[in-house]
Coordinates of C-alpha atoms in Angstrom, one line a residue:
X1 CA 27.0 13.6 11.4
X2 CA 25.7 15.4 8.6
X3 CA 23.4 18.4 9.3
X4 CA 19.8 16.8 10.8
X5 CA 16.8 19.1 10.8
X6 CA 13.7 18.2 12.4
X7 CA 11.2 21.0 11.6
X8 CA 8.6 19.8 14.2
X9 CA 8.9 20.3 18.0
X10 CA 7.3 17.8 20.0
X11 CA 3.4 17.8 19.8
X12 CA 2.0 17.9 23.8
X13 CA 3.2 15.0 25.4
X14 CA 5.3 13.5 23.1
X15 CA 8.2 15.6 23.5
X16 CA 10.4 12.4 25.2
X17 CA 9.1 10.0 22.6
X18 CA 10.3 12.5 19.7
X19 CA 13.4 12.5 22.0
X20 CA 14.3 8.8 22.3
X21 CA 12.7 8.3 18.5
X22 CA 15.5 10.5 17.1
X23 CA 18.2 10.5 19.5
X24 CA 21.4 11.3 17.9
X25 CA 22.4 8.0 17.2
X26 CA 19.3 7.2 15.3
X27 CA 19.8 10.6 13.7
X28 CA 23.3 9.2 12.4
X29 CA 21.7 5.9 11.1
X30 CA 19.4 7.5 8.6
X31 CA 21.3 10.7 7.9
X32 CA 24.1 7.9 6.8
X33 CA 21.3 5.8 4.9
X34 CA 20.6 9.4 3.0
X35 CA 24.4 10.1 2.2
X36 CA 25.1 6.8 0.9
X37 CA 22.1 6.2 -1.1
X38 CA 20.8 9.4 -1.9
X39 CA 22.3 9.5 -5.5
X40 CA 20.3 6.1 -6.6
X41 CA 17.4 7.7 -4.9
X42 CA 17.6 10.3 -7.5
X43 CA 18.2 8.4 -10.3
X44 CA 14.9 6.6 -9.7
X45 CA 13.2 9.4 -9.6
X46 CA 14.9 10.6 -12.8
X47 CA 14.0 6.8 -14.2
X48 CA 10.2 7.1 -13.6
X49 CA 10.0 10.4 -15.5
X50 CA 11.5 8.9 -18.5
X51 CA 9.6 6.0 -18.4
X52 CA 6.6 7.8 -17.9
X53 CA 7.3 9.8 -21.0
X54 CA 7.9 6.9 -22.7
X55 CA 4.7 5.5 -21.7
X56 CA 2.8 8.4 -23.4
X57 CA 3.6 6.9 -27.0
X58 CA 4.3 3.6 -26.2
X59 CA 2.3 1.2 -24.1
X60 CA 3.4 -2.3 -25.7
X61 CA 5.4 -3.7 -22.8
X62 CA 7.3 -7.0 -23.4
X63 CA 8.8 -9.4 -21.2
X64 CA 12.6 -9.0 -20.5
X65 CA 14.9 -12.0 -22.3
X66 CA 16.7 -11.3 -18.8
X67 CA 19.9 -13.6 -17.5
X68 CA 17.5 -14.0 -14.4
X69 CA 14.4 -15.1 -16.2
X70 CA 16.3 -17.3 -18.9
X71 CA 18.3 -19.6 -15.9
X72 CA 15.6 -21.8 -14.6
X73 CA 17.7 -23.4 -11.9
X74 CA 18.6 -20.3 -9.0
X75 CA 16.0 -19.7 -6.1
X76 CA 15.5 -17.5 -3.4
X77 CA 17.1 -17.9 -0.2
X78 CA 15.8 -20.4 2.2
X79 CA 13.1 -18.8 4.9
X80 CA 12.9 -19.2 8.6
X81 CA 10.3 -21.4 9.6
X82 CA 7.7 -18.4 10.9
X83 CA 7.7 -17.0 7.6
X84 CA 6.8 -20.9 5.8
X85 CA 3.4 -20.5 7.2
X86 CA 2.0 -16.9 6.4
X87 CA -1.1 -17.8 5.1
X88 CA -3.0 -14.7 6.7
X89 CA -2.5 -11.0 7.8
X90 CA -4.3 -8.3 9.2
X91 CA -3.5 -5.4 6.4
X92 CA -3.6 -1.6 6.8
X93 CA -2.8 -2.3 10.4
X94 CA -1.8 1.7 11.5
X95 CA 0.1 1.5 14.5
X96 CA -0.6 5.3 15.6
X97 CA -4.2 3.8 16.3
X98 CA -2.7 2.3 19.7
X99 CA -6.3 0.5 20.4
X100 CA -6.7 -1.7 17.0
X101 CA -2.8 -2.2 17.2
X102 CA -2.9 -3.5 20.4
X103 CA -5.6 -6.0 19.5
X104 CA -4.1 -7.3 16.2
X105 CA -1.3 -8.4 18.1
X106 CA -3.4 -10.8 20.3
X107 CA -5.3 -12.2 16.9
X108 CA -5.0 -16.0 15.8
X109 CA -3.0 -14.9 12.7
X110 CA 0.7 -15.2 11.2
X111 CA 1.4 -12.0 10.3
X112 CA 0.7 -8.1 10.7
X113 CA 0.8 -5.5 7.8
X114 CA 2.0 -2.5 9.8
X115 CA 0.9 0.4 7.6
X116 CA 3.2 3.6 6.6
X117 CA 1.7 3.6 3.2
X118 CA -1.9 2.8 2.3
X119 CA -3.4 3.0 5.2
X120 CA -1.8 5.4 7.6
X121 CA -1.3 9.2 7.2
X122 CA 2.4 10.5 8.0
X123 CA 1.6 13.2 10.4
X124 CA 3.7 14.2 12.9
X125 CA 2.2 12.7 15.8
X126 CA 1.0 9.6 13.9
X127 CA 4.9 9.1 13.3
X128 CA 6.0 9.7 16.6
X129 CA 2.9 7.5 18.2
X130 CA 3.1 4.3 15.7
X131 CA 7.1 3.8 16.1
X132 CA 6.6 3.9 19.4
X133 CA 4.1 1.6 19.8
X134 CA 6.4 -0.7 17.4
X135 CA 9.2 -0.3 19.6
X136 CA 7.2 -0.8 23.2
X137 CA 5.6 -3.7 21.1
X138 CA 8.8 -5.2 20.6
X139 CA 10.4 -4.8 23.7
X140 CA 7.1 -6.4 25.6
X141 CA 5.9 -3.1 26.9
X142 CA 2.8 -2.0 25.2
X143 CA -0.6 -2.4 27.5
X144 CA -2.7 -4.8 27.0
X145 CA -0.2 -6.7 24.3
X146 CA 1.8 -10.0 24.5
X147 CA 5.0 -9.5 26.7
X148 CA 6.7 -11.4 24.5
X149 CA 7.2 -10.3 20.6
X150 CA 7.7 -14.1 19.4
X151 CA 4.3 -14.8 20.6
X152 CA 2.5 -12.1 18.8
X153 CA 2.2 -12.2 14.9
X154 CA 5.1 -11.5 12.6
X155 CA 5.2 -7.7 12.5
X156 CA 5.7 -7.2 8.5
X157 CA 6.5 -3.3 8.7
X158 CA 5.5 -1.3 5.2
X159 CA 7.6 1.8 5.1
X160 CA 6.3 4.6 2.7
X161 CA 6.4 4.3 -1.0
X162 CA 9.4 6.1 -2.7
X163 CA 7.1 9.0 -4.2
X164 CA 6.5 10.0 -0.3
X165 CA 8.7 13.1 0.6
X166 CA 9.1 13.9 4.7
X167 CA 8.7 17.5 4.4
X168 CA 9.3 17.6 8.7
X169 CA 13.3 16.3 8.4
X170 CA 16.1 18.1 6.2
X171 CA 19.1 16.6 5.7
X172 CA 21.7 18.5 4.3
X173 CA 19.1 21.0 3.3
X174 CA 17.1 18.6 1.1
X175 CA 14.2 17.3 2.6
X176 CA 14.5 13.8 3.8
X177 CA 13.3 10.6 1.9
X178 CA 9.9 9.3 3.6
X179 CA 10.8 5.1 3.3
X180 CA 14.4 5.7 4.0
X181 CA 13.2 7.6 7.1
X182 CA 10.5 4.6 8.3
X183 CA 12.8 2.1 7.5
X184 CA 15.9 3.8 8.9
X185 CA 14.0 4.4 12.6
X186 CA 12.2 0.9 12.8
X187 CA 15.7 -1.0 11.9
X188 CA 17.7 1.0 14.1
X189 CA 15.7 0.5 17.0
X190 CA 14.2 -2.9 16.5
X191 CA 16.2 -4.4 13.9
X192 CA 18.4 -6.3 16.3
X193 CA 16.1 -7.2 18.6
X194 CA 13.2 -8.9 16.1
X195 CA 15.9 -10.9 14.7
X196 CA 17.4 -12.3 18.4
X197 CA 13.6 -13.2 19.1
X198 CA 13.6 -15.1 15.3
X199 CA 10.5 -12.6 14.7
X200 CA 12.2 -10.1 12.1
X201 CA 13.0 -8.0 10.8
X202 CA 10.2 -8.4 7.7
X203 CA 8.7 -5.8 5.1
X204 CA 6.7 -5.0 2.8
X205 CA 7.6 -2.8 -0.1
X206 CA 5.0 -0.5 -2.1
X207 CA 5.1 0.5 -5.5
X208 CA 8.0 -0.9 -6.6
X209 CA 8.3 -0.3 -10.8
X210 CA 10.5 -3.0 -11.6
X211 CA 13.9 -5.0 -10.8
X212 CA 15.9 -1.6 -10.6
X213 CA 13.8 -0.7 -7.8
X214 CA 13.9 -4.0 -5.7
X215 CA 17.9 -4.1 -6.3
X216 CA 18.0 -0.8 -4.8
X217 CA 16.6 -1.7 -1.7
X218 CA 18.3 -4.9 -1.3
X219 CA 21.2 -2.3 -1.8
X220 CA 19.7 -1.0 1.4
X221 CA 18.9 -4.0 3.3
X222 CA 23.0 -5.1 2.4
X223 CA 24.3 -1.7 4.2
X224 CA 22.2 -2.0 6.9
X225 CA 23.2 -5.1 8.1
X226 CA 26.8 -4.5 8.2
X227 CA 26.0 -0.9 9.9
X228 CA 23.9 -2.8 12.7
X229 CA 25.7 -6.3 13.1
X230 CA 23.0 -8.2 11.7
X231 CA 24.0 -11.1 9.2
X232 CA 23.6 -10.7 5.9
X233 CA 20.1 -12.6 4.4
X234 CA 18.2 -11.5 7.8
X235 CA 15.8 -9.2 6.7
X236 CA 13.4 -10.6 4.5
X237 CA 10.9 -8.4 2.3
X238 CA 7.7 -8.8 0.0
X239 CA 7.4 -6.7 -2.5
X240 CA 3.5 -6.0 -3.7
X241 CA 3.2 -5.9 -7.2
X242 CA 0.8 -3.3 -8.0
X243 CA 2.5 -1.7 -10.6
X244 CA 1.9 -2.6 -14.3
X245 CA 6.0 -2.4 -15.5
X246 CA 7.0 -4.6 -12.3
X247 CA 4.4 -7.6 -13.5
X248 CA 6.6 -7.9 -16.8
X249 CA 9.9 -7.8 -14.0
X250 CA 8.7 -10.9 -11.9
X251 CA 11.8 -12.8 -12.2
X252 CA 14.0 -9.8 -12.0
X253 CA 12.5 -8.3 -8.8
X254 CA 13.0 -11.9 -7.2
X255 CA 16.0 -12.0 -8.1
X256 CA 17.3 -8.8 -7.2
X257 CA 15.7 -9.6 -3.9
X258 CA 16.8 -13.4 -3.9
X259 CA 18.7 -13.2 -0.3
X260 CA 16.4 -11.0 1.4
X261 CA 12.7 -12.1 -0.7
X262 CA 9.7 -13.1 1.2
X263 CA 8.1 -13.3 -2.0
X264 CA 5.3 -11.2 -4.2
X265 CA 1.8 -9.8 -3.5
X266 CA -1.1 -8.9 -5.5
X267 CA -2.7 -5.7 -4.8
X268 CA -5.9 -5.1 -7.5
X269 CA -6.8 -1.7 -7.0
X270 CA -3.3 0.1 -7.0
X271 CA -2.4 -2.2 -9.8
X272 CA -5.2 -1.1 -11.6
X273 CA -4.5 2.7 -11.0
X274 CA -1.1 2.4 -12.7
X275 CA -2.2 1.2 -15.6
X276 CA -4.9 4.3 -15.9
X277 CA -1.3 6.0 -14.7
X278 CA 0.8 5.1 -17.2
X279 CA -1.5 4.5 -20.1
X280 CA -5.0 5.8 -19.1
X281 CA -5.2 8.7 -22.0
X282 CA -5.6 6.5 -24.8
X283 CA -9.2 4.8 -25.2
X284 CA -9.2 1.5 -25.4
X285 CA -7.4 1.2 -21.6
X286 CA -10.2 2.9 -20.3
X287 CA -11.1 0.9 -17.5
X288 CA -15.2 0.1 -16.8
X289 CA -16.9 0.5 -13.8
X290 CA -14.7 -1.3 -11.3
X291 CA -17.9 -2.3 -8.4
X292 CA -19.8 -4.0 -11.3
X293 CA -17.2 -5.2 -13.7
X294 CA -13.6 -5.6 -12.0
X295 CA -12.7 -8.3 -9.9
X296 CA -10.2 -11.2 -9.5
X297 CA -12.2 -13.0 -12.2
X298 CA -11.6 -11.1 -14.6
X299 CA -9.2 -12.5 -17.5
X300 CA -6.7 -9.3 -17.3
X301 CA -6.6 -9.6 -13.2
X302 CA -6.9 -13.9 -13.0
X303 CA -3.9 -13.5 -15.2
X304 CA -1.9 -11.1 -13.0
X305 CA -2.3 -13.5 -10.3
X306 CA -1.5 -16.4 -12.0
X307 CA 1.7 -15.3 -13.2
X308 CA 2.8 -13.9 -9.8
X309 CA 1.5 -17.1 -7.9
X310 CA 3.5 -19.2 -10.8
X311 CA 6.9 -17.4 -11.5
X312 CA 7.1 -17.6 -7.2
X313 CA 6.7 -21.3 -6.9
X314 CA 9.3 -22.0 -10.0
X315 CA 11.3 -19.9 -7.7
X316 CA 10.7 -21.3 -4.4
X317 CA 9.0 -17.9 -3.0
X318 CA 5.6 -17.7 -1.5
X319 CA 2.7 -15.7 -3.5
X320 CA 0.3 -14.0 -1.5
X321 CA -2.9 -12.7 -2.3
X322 CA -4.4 -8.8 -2.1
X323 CA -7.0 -8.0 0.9
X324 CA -10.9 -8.6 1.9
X325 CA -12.1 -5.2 2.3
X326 CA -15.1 -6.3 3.6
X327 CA -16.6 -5.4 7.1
X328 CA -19.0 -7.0 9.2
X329 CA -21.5 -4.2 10.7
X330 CA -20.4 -2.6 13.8
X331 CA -21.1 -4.9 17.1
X332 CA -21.6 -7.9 15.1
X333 CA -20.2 -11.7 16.2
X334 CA -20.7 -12.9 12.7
X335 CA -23.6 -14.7 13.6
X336 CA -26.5 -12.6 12.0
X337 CA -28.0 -13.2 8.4
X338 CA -26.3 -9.9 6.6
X339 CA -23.0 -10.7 8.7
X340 CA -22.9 -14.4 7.2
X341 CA -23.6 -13.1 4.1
X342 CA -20.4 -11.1 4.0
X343 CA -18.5 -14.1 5.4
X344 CA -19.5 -16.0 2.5
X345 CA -18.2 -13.3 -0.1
X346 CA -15.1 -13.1 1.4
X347 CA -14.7 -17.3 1.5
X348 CA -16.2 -17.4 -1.9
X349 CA -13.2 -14.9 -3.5
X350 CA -10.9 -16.6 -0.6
X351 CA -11.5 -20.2 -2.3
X352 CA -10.6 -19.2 -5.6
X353 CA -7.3 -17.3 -4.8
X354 CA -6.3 -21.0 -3.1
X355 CA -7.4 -22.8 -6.2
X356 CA -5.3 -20.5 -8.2
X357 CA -2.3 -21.2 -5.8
X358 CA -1.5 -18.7 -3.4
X359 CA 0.5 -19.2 0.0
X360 CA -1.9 -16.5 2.2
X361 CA -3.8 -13.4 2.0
X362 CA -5.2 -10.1 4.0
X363 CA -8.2 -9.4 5.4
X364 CA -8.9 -6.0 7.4
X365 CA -11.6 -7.2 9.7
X366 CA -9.9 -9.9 12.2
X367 CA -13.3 -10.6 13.1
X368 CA -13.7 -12.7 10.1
X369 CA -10.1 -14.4 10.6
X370 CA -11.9 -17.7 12.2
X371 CA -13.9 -18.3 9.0
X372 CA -10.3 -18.1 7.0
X373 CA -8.4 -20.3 9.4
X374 CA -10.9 -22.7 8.6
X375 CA -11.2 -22.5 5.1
X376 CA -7.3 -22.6 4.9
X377 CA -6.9 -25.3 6.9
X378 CA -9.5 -27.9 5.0
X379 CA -8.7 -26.5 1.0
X380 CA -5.0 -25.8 1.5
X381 CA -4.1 -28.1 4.7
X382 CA -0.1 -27.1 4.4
X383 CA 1.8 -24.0 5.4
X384 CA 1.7 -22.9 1.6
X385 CA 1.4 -24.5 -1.5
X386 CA 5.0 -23.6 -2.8
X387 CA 5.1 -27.3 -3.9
X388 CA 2.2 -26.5 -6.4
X389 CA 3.6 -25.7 -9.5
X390 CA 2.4 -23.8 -12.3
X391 CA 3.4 -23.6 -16.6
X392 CA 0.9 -21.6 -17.3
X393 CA 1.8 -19.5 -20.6
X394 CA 0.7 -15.8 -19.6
X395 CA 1.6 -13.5 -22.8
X396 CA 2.0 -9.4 -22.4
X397 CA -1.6 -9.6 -24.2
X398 CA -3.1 -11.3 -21.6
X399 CA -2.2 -8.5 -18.8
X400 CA -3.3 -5.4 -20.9
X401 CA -6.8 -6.5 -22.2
X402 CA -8.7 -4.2 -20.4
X403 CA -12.1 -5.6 -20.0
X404 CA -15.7 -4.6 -21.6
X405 CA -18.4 -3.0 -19.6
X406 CA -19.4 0.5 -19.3
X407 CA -20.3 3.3 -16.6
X408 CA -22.9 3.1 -14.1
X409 CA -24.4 6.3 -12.0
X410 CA -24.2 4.5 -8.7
X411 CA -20.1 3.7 -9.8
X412 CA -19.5 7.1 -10.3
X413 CA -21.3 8.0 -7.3
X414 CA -19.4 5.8 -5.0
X415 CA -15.8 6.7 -7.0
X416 CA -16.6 10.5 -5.9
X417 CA -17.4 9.5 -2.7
X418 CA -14.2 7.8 -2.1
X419 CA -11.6 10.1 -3.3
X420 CA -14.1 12.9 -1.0
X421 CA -14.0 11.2 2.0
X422 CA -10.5 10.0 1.9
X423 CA -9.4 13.3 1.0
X424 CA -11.7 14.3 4.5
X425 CA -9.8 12.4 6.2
X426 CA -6.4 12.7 5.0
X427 CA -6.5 16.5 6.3
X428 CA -7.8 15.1 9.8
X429 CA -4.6 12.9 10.1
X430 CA -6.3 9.5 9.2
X431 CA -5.4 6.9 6.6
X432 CA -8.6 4.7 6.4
X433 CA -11.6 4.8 6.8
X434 CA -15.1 2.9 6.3
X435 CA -17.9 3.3 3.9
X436 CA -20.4 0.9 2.4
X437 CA -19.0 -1.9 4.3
X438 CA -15.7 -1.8 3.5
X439 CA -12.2 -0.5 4.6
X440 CA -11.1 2.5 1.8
X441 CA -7.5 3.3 1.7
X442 CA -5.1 5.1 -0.8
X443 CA -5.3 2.3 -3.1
X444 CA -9.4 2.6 -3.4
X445 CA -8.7 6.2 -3.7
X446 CA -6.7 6.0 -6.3
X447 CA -8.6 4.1 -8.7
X448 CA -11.4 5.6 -7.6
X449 CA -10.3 9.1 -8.4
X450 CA -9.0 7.5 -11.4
X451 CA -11.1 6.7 -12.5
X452 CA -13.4 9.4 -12.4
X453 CA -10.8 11.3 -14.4
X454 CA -10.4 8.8 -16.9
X455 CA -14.4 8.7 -17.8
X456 CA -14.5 12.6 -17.9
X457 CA -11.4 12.7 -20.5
X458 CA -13.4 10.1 -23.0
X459 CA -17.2 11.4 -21.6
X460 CA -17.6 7.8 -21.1
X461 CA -21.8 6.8 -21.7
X462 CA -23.6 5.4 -19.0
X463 CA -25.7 2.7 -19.1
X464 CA -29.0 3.4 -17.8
X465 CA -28.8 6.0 -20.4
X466 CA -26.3 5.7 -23.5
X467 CA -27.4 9.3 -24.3
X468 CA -26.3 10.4 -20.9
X469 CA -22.2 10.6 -20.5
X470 CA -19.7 11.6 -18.3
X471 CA -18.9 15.1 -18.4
X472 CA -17.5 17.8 -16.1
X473 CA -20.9 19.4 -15.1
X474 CA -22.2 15.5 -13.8
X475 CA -19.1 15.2 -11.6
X476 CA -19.1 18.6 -10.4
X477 CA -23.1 17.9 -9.4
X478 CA -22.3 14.7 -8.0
X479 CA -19.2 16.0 -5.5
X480 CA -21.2 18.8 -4.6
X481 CA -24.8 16.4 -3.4
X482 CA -22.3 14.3 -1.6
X483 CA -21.1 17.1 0.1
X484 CA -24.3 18.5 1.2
X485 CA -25.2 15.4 2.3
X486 CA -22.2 14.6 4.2
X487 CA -21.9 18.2 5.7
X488 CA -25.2 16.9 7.5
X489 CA -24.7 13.4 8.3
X490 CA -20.8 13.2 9.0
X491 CA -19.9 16.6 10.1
X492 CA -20.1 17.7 14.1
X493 CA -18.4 21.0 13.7
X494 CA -17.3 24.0 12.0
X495 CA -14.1 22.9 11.4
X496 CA -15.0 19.4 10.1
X497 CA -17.6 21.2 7.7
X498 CA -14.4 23.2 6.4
X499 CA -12.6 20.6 5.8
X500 CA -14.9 18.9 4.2
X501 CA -15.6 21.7 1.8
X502 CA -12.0 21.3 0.7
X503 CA -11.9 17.8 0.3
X504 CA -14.5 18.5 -2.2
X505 CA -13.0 21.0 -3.9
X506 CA -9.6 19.3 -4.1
X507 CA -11.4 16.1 -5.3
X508 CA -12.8 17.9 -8.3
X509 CA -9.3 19.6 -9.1
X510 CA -7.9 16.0 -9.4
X511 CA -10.4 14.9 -11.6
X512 CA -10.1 18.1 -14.1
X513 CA -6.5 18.1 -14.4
X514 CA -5.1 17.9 -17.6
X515 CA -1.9 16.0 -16.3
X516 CA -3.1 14.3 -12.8
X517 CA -0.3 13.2 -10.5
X518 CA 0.7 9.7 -10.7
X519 CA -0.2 8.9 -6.9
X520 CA -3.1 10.8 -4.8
X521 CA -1.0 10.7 -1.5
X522 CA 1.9 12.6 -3.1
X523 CA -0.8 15.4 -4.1
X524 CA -1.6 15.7 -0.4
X525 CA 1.2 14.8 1.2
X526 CA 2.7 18.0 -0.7
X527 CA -0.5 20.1 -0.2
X528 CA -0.5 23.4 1.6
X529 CA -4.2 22.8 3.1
X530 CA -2.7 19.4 4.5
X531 CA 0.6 21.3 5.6
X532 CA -1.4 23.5 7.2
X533 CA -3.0 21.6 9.5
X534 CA -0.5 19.7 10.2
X535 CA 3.0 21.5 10.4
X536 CA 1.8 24.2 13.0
X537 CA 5.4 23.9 14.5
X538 CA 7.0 24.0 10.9
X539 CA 10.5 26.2 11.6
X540 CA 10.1 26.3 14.7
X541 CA 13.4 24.6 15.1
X542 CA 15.2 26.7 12.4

């Protein structure tokens, strides 16, 4: 085996779950996955940077005149009958918050969104406690869950995104490769046993930037197979497309994918971040107030989802819409005036994503999952609507016409307070939250932060007041009043206070940077306040 570092000990009380987690065998699996794959791994990496360079003076993408797109005949591999019928999941579902996973399972939908990325945080602990929950899960073992996996909802596991480093494993003296290490410890020890009980093993995949990407981990899903005596085609994966260069790849990502594809996703927000990523210096893709001006409707977004929703059916995949955010006030049935009100946003947007053609969607509150069964079942009536297909003619203009509309003071306010309190709770080990009725995870973090750093770089005017504009000084005054405000209405201690103050402060060195990095949990994930807190036991095992 090669040389296995874990830098952590145990925290209290976990040290024979850390034990069984990565016993030596599982060691092996991904130590093996890092050897034989670490050199692509690099490559991407290498890939991205160039691209991203490339981006700075050139932002007219095209559509590839690919083999894959050009042959209209091939399709994706057949799917097992669970995953014809996925037409809602719970999303952001962290399984290191034993409580809310143990009540997803029991919910009256399809499929679960197990979280690594967007909605988790990759402590430690959180690692050690949501694989194994997973694994009691899966083996019938977990209180207060179904005994039997197949009766529970599909468990669609989303490793971490390829920009996410695990700074507690070295392997051969580099530090280990975060989705290589979630997907390597939920395959090895529940790979075999999701597929005998025909419930898995399913993915999501994050942040994919094109077909390169998506061949590389159907690379992956190939070896791992063979390793574990699975046959070949059994995993199946959906890759969300919330990156700008992997909307021109639609037909190469499927492609790449074709044995193992479960399909495409639209996620808005993240989607919308990369193109501030990749393009967001030059003027006219500055992106308006996303509260009062960006939504599904819009021509650039409706577009995005068309072509996902229509390049899937031509290929026999299912297209799956992004997530209702939206929560119903605490203690609520649904039955109160504000709580209907809600329902009826969420059926409204719901409604139009069926129109347009999608197979499912995500919602975060399963309290609202009655109201979505219904609608399904009387405007869709089918498992999906594969057999609706779509010619509709969606150029590269289409995707990149960023819309009008301008800057409002209650947008920027609720931006900062985003990135702030997700920040917050990043360095207390938490991946979501709620605020202003709605679930905020990486992806609302990102564009919200931005965002923020887009309007200061072209001191972007603001409505109530075209003299009044954007500007260092407003942001800066802004963080620090939500601060104060929060210090006394969210804070109980000292230390929460602290942290707070640094969330703050780290907030408004992400929106002043020159060059901001490309994804907000890399910047934390790499952070020495974050490290801190986290990695008391760091060396410990040196």
């Amino acid at each position: 085996m090669s040389n296995v570092i874990l830098l952590q000990s145990p925290p209290p009380k976990l040290e024979d779950i850390q034990r069984n987690i990565f016993k030596k065998e599982a060691l092996q699996f991904i130590s093996d996955l890092h050897y034989q794959f670490d050199t692509q791994i690099e490559a991407l990496f290498k890939e991205r940077l160039l691209r991203s360079l490339d981006a700075k003076s050139n932002a007219n993408l095209e559509f590839k005149k690919s083999p894959e797109r050009n042959d209209k005949t091939w399709t994706i591999a057949e799917l097992p009958s669970r995953l014809q019928n996925r037409h809602l999941d719970l999303g952001d579902v962290s399984a290191s918050n034993t409580a809310h996973f143990v009540s997803v399972l029991n919910a009256d939908v399809q499929g679960i969104q197990v979280d690594f990325d967007d909605g988790h945080c990759p402590t430690w602990k959180n690692q050690l406690v949501a694989f194994q929950n997973i694994n009691l899960a899966v083996n019938g073992k977990l209180l207060g869950a179904p005994h039997n996996i197949y009766t529970c909802p599909l468990l669609m596991l989303r490793p971490r995104a390829w920009n996410m480093i695990e700074h507690n494993i070295l392997i051969d003296g580099k530090e280990a490769i975060g989705p290589l290490v979630d997907f390597g410890i939920l395959m090895y020890h529940n790979g075999k046993k999701l597929f005998e009980a025909n419930s898995g093993p399913y993915f999501y995949l994050s942040k994919l930037e094109g077909a390169s990407e998506a061949k590389l981990w159907n690379d992956i899903f190939v070896w791992s197979q063979k390793v574990l005596g699975l046959p070949q085609g059994t995993i199946k994966a959906c890759v969300l497309i919330e990156n700008i260069y992997s909307s021109f790849e639609l037909d190469e990502i499927l492609y790449a994918l074709r044995e193992h594809s479960l399909g495409l996703n639209c996620g808005i927000w993240d989607y919308c971040a990369s193109i501030i990523a990749k393009f967001g210096d030059r003027k006219e893709f500055m992106l308006p107030d996303r509260n009062k001006y960006v939504n599904m409707d819009l021509h650039f977004l409706n577009s995005y989802m068309k072509l996902v929703v229509s390049t899937c059916h031509a290929r026999g995949a299912p297209a799956t819409g992004g997530m209702a955010a939206a929560m119903l006030r605490p203690g609520s049935d649904g039955t109160d005036r504000e709580s209907k009100g809600i329902i009826n946003k969420i059926l409204e947007a719901k409604l139009r994503e069926i129109e347009t053609g999608v197979d499912g969607f995500l919602v975060y509150d399963s309290r609202v999952v009655p109201y979505i069964n219904e609608l399904w079942k009387k405007n869709a009536g089918a498992f999906n609507q594969i057999h609706r297909k779509f010619d509709f003619n969606i150029t590269a203009k289409d995707l990149l016409s960023i819309p009008t509309g301008g800057v409002t003071l209650q947008g920027l306010r609720h931006n900062v307070a985003v990135t702030i309190l997700f920040i917050y709770h990043w360095l207390a080990g938490i991946g979501h939250f709620f605020y202003s009725g709605n679930v905020e995870d990486s992806a609302t973090a990102e564009i919200s932060r931005s965002q923020v750093w887009q309007w200061i770089r072209f001191s972007a005017p603001l409505e109530h007041d075209p003299n009044m504009y954007v500007t260092p000084k407003l942001v800066e005054k802004k963080a620090s009043h939500f601060a104060s405000h929060a210090h006394k209405n969210l804070c109980r201690s000292n230390a929460e206070r602290k942290r707070l103050t640094a969330a703050k402060y780290m907030s408004v060195e992400l929106f002043l940077m020159r060059n901001p990095p490309e994804f907000i949990t890399s910047y934390l994930n790499d952070n020495h306040k974050y490290r801190t807190l986290h990695n008391k036991a760091l060396q410990s095992n040196l």
